[in-house]
Coordinates of C-alpha atoms in Angstrom, one line a residue:
M75 CA -5.3 0.2 57.2
A76 CA -6.5 3.6 56.4
S77 CA -10.4 3.9 56.6
L78 CA -12.0 3.6 52.9
D79 CA -14.0 6.5 52.0
T80 CA -17.8 6.5 50.9
F81 CA -16.8 5.7 47.2
T82 CA -17.0 2.3 48.4
L83 CA -20.6 2.1 48.3
L84 CA -20.5 2.6 44.8
G85 CA -17.7 0.1 44.2
I86 CA -14.8 2.4 43.8
Y87 CA -11.6 2.1 45.7
N88 CA -8.9 4.7 46.1
V89 CA -5.6 3.3 46.4
K90 CA -4.7 6.3 48.8
D91 CA -7.5 4.8 51.2
C92 CA -5.7 1.4 50.7
G93 CA -2.3 2.6 51.9
A94 CA -0.5 4.1 48.8
S95 CA 1.5 7.1 49.5
G96 CA 1.6 8.5 46.1
R97 CA 5.2 10.4 47.3
G98 CA 7.7 7.4 46.1
A99 CA 7.3 4.3 48.2
D100 CA 6.4 1.0 47.2
D101 CA 2.6 1.4 46.5
Y102 CA 2.1 -2.0 45.0
P103 CA 0.5 -3.6 48.1
A104 CA -2.1 -0.8 48.2
F105 CA -2.9 -1.5 44.7
A106 CA -3.4 -5.1 45.4
L107 CA -5.6 -4.6 48.4
A108 CA -7.7 -2.1 46.3
N109 CA -8.1 -5.0 43.7
T110 CA -9.2 -7.5 46.2
L111 CA -11.9 -5.3 47.6
A112 CA -12.9 -4.4 44.0
N113 CA -13.8 -8.2 44.1
G114 CA -14.1 -8.7 40.3
A115 CA -16.6 -5.7 40.0
G116 CA -15.4 -2.5 40.9
T117 CA -13.3 0.4 39.9
I118 CA -9.7 1.2 41.5
L119 CA -9.3 5.0 41.6
V120 CA -5.7 6.4 41.2
P121 CA -5.5 10.1 42.1
P122 CA -2.8 12.2 41.1
G123 CA 0.7 11.4 42.7
N124 CA 3.8 9.6 42.0
Y125 CA 3.6 5.9 42.5
R126 CA 6.2 3.5 42.7
L127 CA 5.4 -0.3 42.2
S128 CA 7.8 -3.0 42.8
T129 CA 6.0 -5.4 40.0
T130 CA 3.7 -4.7 37.3
F131 CA 0.2 -4.5 38.5
S132 CA -3.0 -5.8 36.5
P133 CA -6.5 -5.4 37.7
S134 CA -8.5 -8.6 37.8
S135 CA -11.2 -9.8 35.2
G136 CA -14.1 -7.2 35.8
V137 CA -12.0 -4.7 37.4
T138 CA -11.3 -1.5 35.9
L139 CA -8.2 0.7 36.8
L140 CA -9.2 4.6 36.3
I141 CA -5.8 6.6 36.2
C142 CA -6.4 10.3 36.8
E143 CA -4.6 13.2 35.2
G144 CA -1.4 14.0 37.2
V145 CA -0.5 10.3 38.0
S146 CA 2.9 9.1 37.1
F147 CA 4.7 5.5 37.8
T148 CA 8.3 4.7 38.6
G149 CA 9.7 1.1 38.9
S150 CA 7.1 -1.0 37.4
S151 CA 3.9 0.2 35.8
V152 CA 0.5 -1.1 35.0
S153 CA -0.8 -3.5 32.3
P154 CA -4.4 -4.4 31.7
G155 CA -4.0 -8.2 31.9
S156 CA -7.7 -9.6 32.1
G157 CA -9.0 -6.3 33.4
T158 CA -9.2 -2.8 32.2
I159 CA -7.2 0.3 32.3
I160 CA -8.5 3.8 31.4
D161 CA -5.7 6.3 31.6
L162 CA -6.3 10.0 31.7
S163 CA -2.6 11.0 32.8
S164 CA -1.5 12.0 29.3
S165 CA -2.9 14.0 26.5
G166 CA -6.4 12.5 25.3
L167 CA -7.6 9.2 26.6
I168 CA -6.0 5.7 26.5
V169 CA -7.8 2.6 26.9
N170 CA -6.0 -0.6 27.4
G171 CA -3.1 1.2 25.4
A172 CA -5.1 2.3 22.5
Q173 CA -5.3 6.2 22.0
V174 CA -8.8 7.6 21.9
A175 CA -9.5 11.3 20.8
Y176 CA -12.5 13.1 21.5
S177 CA -13.6 13.1 18.1
G178 CA -13.4 9.3 18.0
F179 CA -10.6 6.5 18.0
T180 CA -7.4 7.5 16.4
A181 CA -4.9 4.9 15.5
A182 CA -1.9 4.1 17.7
S183 CA 1.3 3.6 16.0
S184 CA 0.9 -0.2 15.9
I185 CA -2.1 -0.2 13.7
S186 CA -1.9 -0.6 10.1
S187 CA -2.2 2.6 8.0
K188 CA -4.9 2.9 5.2
R189 CA -7.5 1.0 7.2
F190 CA -10.1 3.5 8.3
V191 CA -11.5 4.1 11.7
D192 CA -14.8 5.8 12.6
S193 CA -17.0 5.8 15.8
A194 CA -20.8 6.4 15.3
G195 CA -23.9 5.8 17.3
W196 CA -24.5 2.5 18.7
T197 CA -21.7 0.6 16.9
A198 CA -17.9 0.2 17.6
E199 CA -16.2 0.7 14.7
V200 CA -12.4 -0.2 15.3
D201 CA -9.6 -0.7 13.0
S202 CA -9.1 -3.7 11.0
T203 CA -6.7 -5.4 13.2
T204 CA -9.7 -5.9 15.4
V205 CA -13.5 -6.1 14.4
I206 CA -16.0 -4.0 12.7
G207 CA -19.6 -3.0 13.3
V208 CA -20.1 -4.7 16.7
A209 CA -22.5 -3.6 19.0
P210 CA -20.7 -2.7 22.5
L211 CA -23.0 -5.1 24.4
A212 CA -21.3 -7.9 22.3
I213 CA -18.0 -7.0 23.5
S214 CA -16.7 -8.5 26.5
S215 CA -13.5 -7.1 28.5
G216 CA -10.4 -8.2 27.1
S217 CA -6.6 -7.2 27.4
T218 CA -4.7 -4.9 24.9
G219 CA -5.7 -5.7 21.1
T220 CA -7.9 -8.7 21.8
I221 CA -11.6 -8.8 22.1
V222 CA -13.3 -11.7 24.1
G223 CA -16.1 -12.9 21.9
A224 CA -17.3 -12.7 18.4
G225 CA -20.2 -14.2 16.4
I226 CA -22.1 -13.5 13.3
H227 CA -23.3 -9.7 12.9
P228 CA -25.0 -7.6 10.3
V229 CA -22.6 -5.0 9.0
T230 CA -23.0 -2.4 6.3
V231 CA -20.9 -3.1 3.2
D232 CA -18.7 -0.8 1.0
C233 CA -18.9 -3.3 -2.1
P234 CA -20.8 -6.2 -3.1
L235 CA -19.7 -9.3 -1.3
S236 CA -20.6 -13.0 -1.6
A237 CA -20.6 -15.9 1.2
G238 CA -17.2 -16.9 1.7
D239 CA -15.6 -13.5 1.1
P240 CA -13.0 -12.4 3.5
V241 CA -13.3 -8.8 4.9
K242 CA -11.6 -5.9 6.4
V243 CA -12.4 -2.3 7.2
G244 CA -13.3 -0.1 4.9
P245 CA -14.4 3.8 5.2
S246 CA -16.5 4.6 8.3
G247 CA -16.3 1.0 9.6
K248 CA -17.9 -0.4 6.7
A249 CA -17.0 -4.0 5.5
T250 CA -14.7 -4.4 2.1
K251 CA -13.2 -7.2 0.7
H252 CA -9.7 -8.5 1.9
T253 CA -7.7 -9.3 -0.9
T254 CA -4.7 -11.5 -0.9
S255 CA -3.9 -11.0 -4.7
Q256 CA -4.1 -8.1 -7.2
T257 CA -7.5 -7.2 -8.4
T258 CA -7.7 -6.5 -12.2
I259 CA -9.2 -3.4 -12.8
Q260 CA -8.7 -3.4 -16.5
G261 CA -6.4 -6.4 -18.2
T262 CA -5.5 -4.3 -21.3
I263 CA -5.4 -0.6 -21.6
T264 CA -4.7 1.1 -24.9
G265 CA -3.0 4.5 -25.4
E266 CA -4.7 7.1 -27.4
A267 CA -2.3 10.0 -27.4
S268 CA -2.6 10.5 -31.0
S269 CA -6.2 11.6 -31.0
F270 CA -5.3 14.7 -28.8
T271 CA -3.4 17.7 -30.0
Q272 CA -2.2 19.2 -26.6
P273 CA -2.5 23.0 -26.0
A274 CA 0.7 24.9 -26.6
S275 CA 0.2 26.6 -23.2
A276 CA -2.3 26.7 -20.3
T277 CA -5.6 27.6 -21.9
T278 CA -9.1 27.5 -21.3
L279 CA -11.4 25.3 -23.6
E280 CA -14.6 25.7 -25.5
I281 CA -17.1 23.2 -27.2
L282 CA -19.5 23.1 -30.1
Q283 CA -21.0 21.1 -32.9
A284 CA -21.0 21.6 -36.7
A285 CA -24.6 21.6 -36.9
D286 CA -27.4 22.1 -34.1
V287 CA -28.6 18.8 -32.8
A288 CA -31.8 19.2 -30.5
A289 CA -31.1 16.0 -28.6
D290 CA -27.7 17.5 -27.5
R291 CA -28.4 20.9 -26.5
G292 CA -27.5 21.3 -22.9
R293 CA -25.5 18.2 -22.5
G294 CA -22.7 18.2 -20.5
I295 CA -19.2 17.1 -21.7
V296 CA -16.4 16.3 -19.1
I297 CA -12.9 17.1 -19.9
E298 CA -10.0 15.3 -17.8
G299 CA -6.7 17.0 -17.7
S300 CA -4.0 18.7 -15.9
D301 CA -2.7 22.0 -14.9
G302 CA 0.6 23.7 -15.2
S303 CA 1.9 21.7 -12.1
G304 CA 0.9 18.5 -13.5
T305 CA -1.9 18.0 -10.9
A306 CA -5.2 16.4 -12.5
I307 CA -8.1 18.5 -12.9
T308 CA -11.5 18.5 -14.7
E309 CA -14.2 20.6 -16.1
T310 CA -17.6 20.1 -17.2
I311 CA -18.9 22.3 -20.1
S312 CA -22.5 22.1 -21.2
L313 CA -23.5 22.6 -24.9
N314 CA -25.4 25.7 -26.0
A315 CA -29.1 25.1 -24.7
T316 CA -30.6 26.7 -27.8
N317 CA -28.1 26.1 -30.5
T318 CA -25.2 23.6 -30.2
T319 CA -23.3 25.5 -33.0
T320 CA -22.7 28.2 -30.5
P321 CA -19.3 27.8 -28.6
V322 CA -19.5 27.5 -24.8
A323 CA -16.2 28.2 -23.1
G324 CA -15.1 27.0 -19.7
S325 CA -13.2 28.8 -16.9
T326 CA -10.4 26.4 -16.3
S327 CA -6.8 26.5 -17.9
F328 CA -5.7 23.1 -19.2
T329 CA -2.2 22.6 -19.8
K330 CA -2.8 18.8 -20.9
V331 CA -6.1 17.0 -21.9
S332 CA -6.3 13.2 -21.3
A333 CA -10.1 12.2 -21.6
V334 CA -13.4 13.6 -22.8
Y335 CA -16.8 12.0 -22.2
T336 CA -20.4 12.7 -21.8
A337 CA -21.5 13.7 -18.3
N338 CA -24.4 11.5 -18.2
G339 CA -22.7 8.4 -20.1
A340 CA -25.3 8.6 -23.1
N341 CA -23.9 8.8 -26.7
L342 CA -23.9 11.9 -28.9
G343 CA -26.3 12.6 -31.9
T344 CA -25.6 13.1 -35.0
Q345 CA -22.8 15.5 -34.8
A346 CA -19.4 15.2 -33.3
V347 CA -18.4 17.6 -30.3
T348 CA -15.2 19.8 -31.1
V349 CA -13.2 20.8 -28.1
R350 CA -10.9 23.5 -28.9
A351 CA -8.7 26.6 -27.3
S352 CA -11.4 29.4 -26.3
G353 CA -12.1 31.7 -28.8
G354 CA -11.9 29.5 -32.1
G355 CA -8.6 28.5 -31.2
D356 CA -6.8 25.3 -32.3
T357 CA -8.7 21.9 -32.0
V358 CA -7.6 19.7 -28.9
C359 CA -9.8 16.8 -29.8
T360 CA -13.0 15.6 -31.2
L361 CA -15.8 13.3 -29.6
A362 CA -17.3 11.4 -32.4
V363 CA -20.7 11.1 -33.5
S364 CA -22.9 8.3 -31.7
T365 CA -20.1 7.9 -28.9
S366 CA -20.1 8.8 -25.3
E367 CA -16.3 8.9 -24.7
L368 CA -12.4 9.6 -26.0
A369 CA -9.9 7.9 -24.1
A370 CA -12.1 7.5 -21.0
D371 CA -12.2 3.8 -20.4
I372 CA -14.7 2.4 -17.9
P373 CA -13.0 -0.5 -16.2
S374 CA -13.8 -3.7 -18.0
G375 CA -12.7 -5.6 -15.2
S376 CA -13.6 -4.5 -11.7
T377 CA -14.5 -1.1 -10.6
E378 CA -14.0 -2.2 -7.1
A379 CA -10.4 -1.4 -5.8
Y380 CA -11.5 -2.5 -2.3
C381 CA -9.5 0.3 -0.8
N382 CA -6.1 0.0 -2.2
E383 CA -3.7 2.0 -4.1
L384 CA -3.4 1.1 -8.1
T385 CA -0.5 -0.2 -10.1
I386 CA -0.4 0.9 -13.7
T387 CA 2.0 -1.3 -15.8
G388 CA 2.9 -0.2 -19.4
P389 CA 5.5 -1.3 -22.1
N390 CA 9.3 -1.2 -21.4
S391 CA 11.1 2.3 -21.0
D392 CA 7.6 4.3 -21.1
T393 CA 7.6 7.4 -19.5
S394 CA 4.0 8.6 -20.6
F395 CA 1.2 9.5 -18.2
V396 CA -2.2 7.8 -17.2
T397 CA -5.0 9.5 -15.0
I398 CA -7.3 7.5 -12.8
V399 CA -10.8 9.0 -11.5
G400 CA -12.8 7.4 -9.0
V401 CA -13.8 7.5 -5.4
D402 CA -11.6 7.7 -2.5
T403 CA -11.7 6.3 1.0
S404 CA -13.3 9.6 2.4
D405 CA -16.2 9.1 -0.3
N406 CA -14.9 12.1 -2.4
T407 CA -14.4 11.9 -6.2
A408 CA -10.8 11.7 -6.6
R409 CA -8.4 11.7 -9.6
E410 CA -4.7 11.4 -10.0
R411 CA -2.3 11.8 -12.9
V412 CA 0.7 9.3 -12.6
Q413 CA 3.9 8.8 -14.7
L414 CA 5.4 5.5 -15.7
N415 CA 8.8 5.2 -14.5
G416 CA 10.6 4.2 -17.8
A417 CA 11.5 0.7 -16.3
S418 CA 11.2 -2.5 -18.2
P419 CA 8.1 -3.1 -17.9
S420 CA 7.3 0.5 -16.9
V421 CA 5.2 0.9 -13.7
V422 CA 3.7 3.4 -11.4
T423 CA 1.6 3.1 -8.3
T424 CA -0.9 5.8 -7.1
T425 CA -0.7 7.7 -3.8
T426 CA -4.3 7.7 -3.8
V427 CA -6.3 4.9 -2.0
F428 CA -9.4 4.2 -4.3
R429 CA -12.4 2.6 -3.3
I430 CA -13.9 2.7 -6.8
V431 CA -12.4 3.4 -10.2
S432 CA -14.8 5.1 -12.8
R433 CA -12.6 6.2 -15.6
I434 CA -9.1 5.5 -16.9
C435 CA -8.0 8.2 -19.0
L436 CA -5.6 7.3 -21.7
G437 CA -5.1 10.5 -24.0
E438 CA -1.7 11.1 -22.5
F439 CA -0.4 7.5 -22.8
T440 CA 1.5 6.5 -25.6
N441 CA -0.2 6.0 -28.6
A442 CA -1.3 2.2 -29.3
A443 CA 1.0 1.1 -26.2
T444 CA -0.8 -1.3 -24.1
G445 CA -0.7 -1.9 -20.2
S446 CA -2.8 -2.9 -17.3
V447 CA -4.5 -1.1 -14.2
K448 CA -4.6 -3.6 -11.1
T449 CA -4.6 -2.9 -7.3
N450 CA -1.3 -2.6 -5.7
A451 CA 1.0 -5.7 -5.7
V452 CA 1.4 -5.0 -1.9
T453 CA -1.9 -6.8 -0.8
D454 CA -3.6 -6.8 2.4
T455 CA -1.7 -8.4 5.4
A456 CA -3.2 -11.2 7.4
A457 CA -4.0 -8.9 10.5
M458 CA -6.1 -6.9 8.4
K459 CA -8.7 -9.8 8.0
C460 CA -11.5 -9.4 10.6
G461 CA -13.9 -11.8 9.3
V462 CA -15.6 -13.9 6.8
V463 CA -19.1 -13.2 4.9
V464 CA -21.8 -15.7 5.8
T465 CA -24.8 -14.2 4.2
G466 CA -23.7 -11.8 1.0
A467 CA -25.0 -8.2 0.0
A468 CA -25.5 -7.4 -3.6
S469 CA -24.6 -3.7 -3.6
R470 CA -22.9 -1.0 -1.2
G471 CA -25.0 0.1 1.5
Q472 CA -26.7 -3.1 2.0
D473 CA -26.1 -5.4 5.1
A474 CA -24.2 -8.6 4.9
Y475 CA -23.9 -11.1 7.8
I476 CA -20.5 -11.6 8.9
L477 CA -18.8 -13.9 11.2
L478 CA -16.2 -11.4 13.1
K479 CA -13.3 -12.8 14.7
P480 CA -11.3 -11.8 17.8
N481 CA -8.0 -10.0 17.1
A482 CA -5.2 -12.3 16.2

């Protein structure tokens, strides 16, 4: 047997010191010897070379196999078994078959899409087919796709959760609700298209009141709509700060307008707000006295979408538009304008994955037509469930105590 080098003092065993040639001969016996010498607590080092294995090699529990850049295998290969494999032989870093980028964990092909991964500080935030928010010391060595050990852990939540709620991973490793049925955002939406006279062409808009209202001076008015390509856009224009009868123009060109509402959600005073084409052009819509919105519904069901797409259902043969405003999985304000498909009933599903829905804009939805907004009918798979709430949290950002489960 070749003499072992001084790395053995550190519990590191080089397979070449154990007889591996790395030149195409059967090197399995050398790998097995290194595993024996590691004795359940060391590291097996595989330096650059072409190794032939007559059978698959798996390190024992507690043993780490470190594969250097420049290593290739012929015949059989390696598998974590009850040990651990850290592989530097391809681009990036692979740990037990999972790809790890320098900026954090990135999903391998087998990991479900739409479920979000991050890596931060003392937490191990991993994909929702495994677990979330577990301190590394709580994780034992396990084979690919499993974690040996679970328990109750405090996890920051992305939505209110109650005891007994099943959970999946939300953005940045936070817990959100695992759903097996559609969540109703609003059970009945009603079209308000007749409240709007759409611009004849792309135009900037201005706002004003017929008489000055001191309480409305400087008040922000949000306009939702779309540009010439049909993409959802928005602009907030503030009423004149000294006299609300003075027109104030925006700078964004709208082709369609789908909703208007006050920026702070408060009702107007004693005068309506007129929205019209800049320069005293045609009126597009009027936000009425003592109201805060026109065709801009705040969801009456749930504002929480639990990291799902949304499905809008309308009447038979409808091809009109609905715009959804909310917060996406990157914690950014998002808006999407979607067109019903004309089927019976007509339906459309957003491409945006929403965490929160703040407004449903109905100024382009067929007047008086009714429909609904729910989360996608393609609900969460069983594999996305990573635990159950033991002690709930009343609001986003708080910690809930969650019983985490090992990966199925």
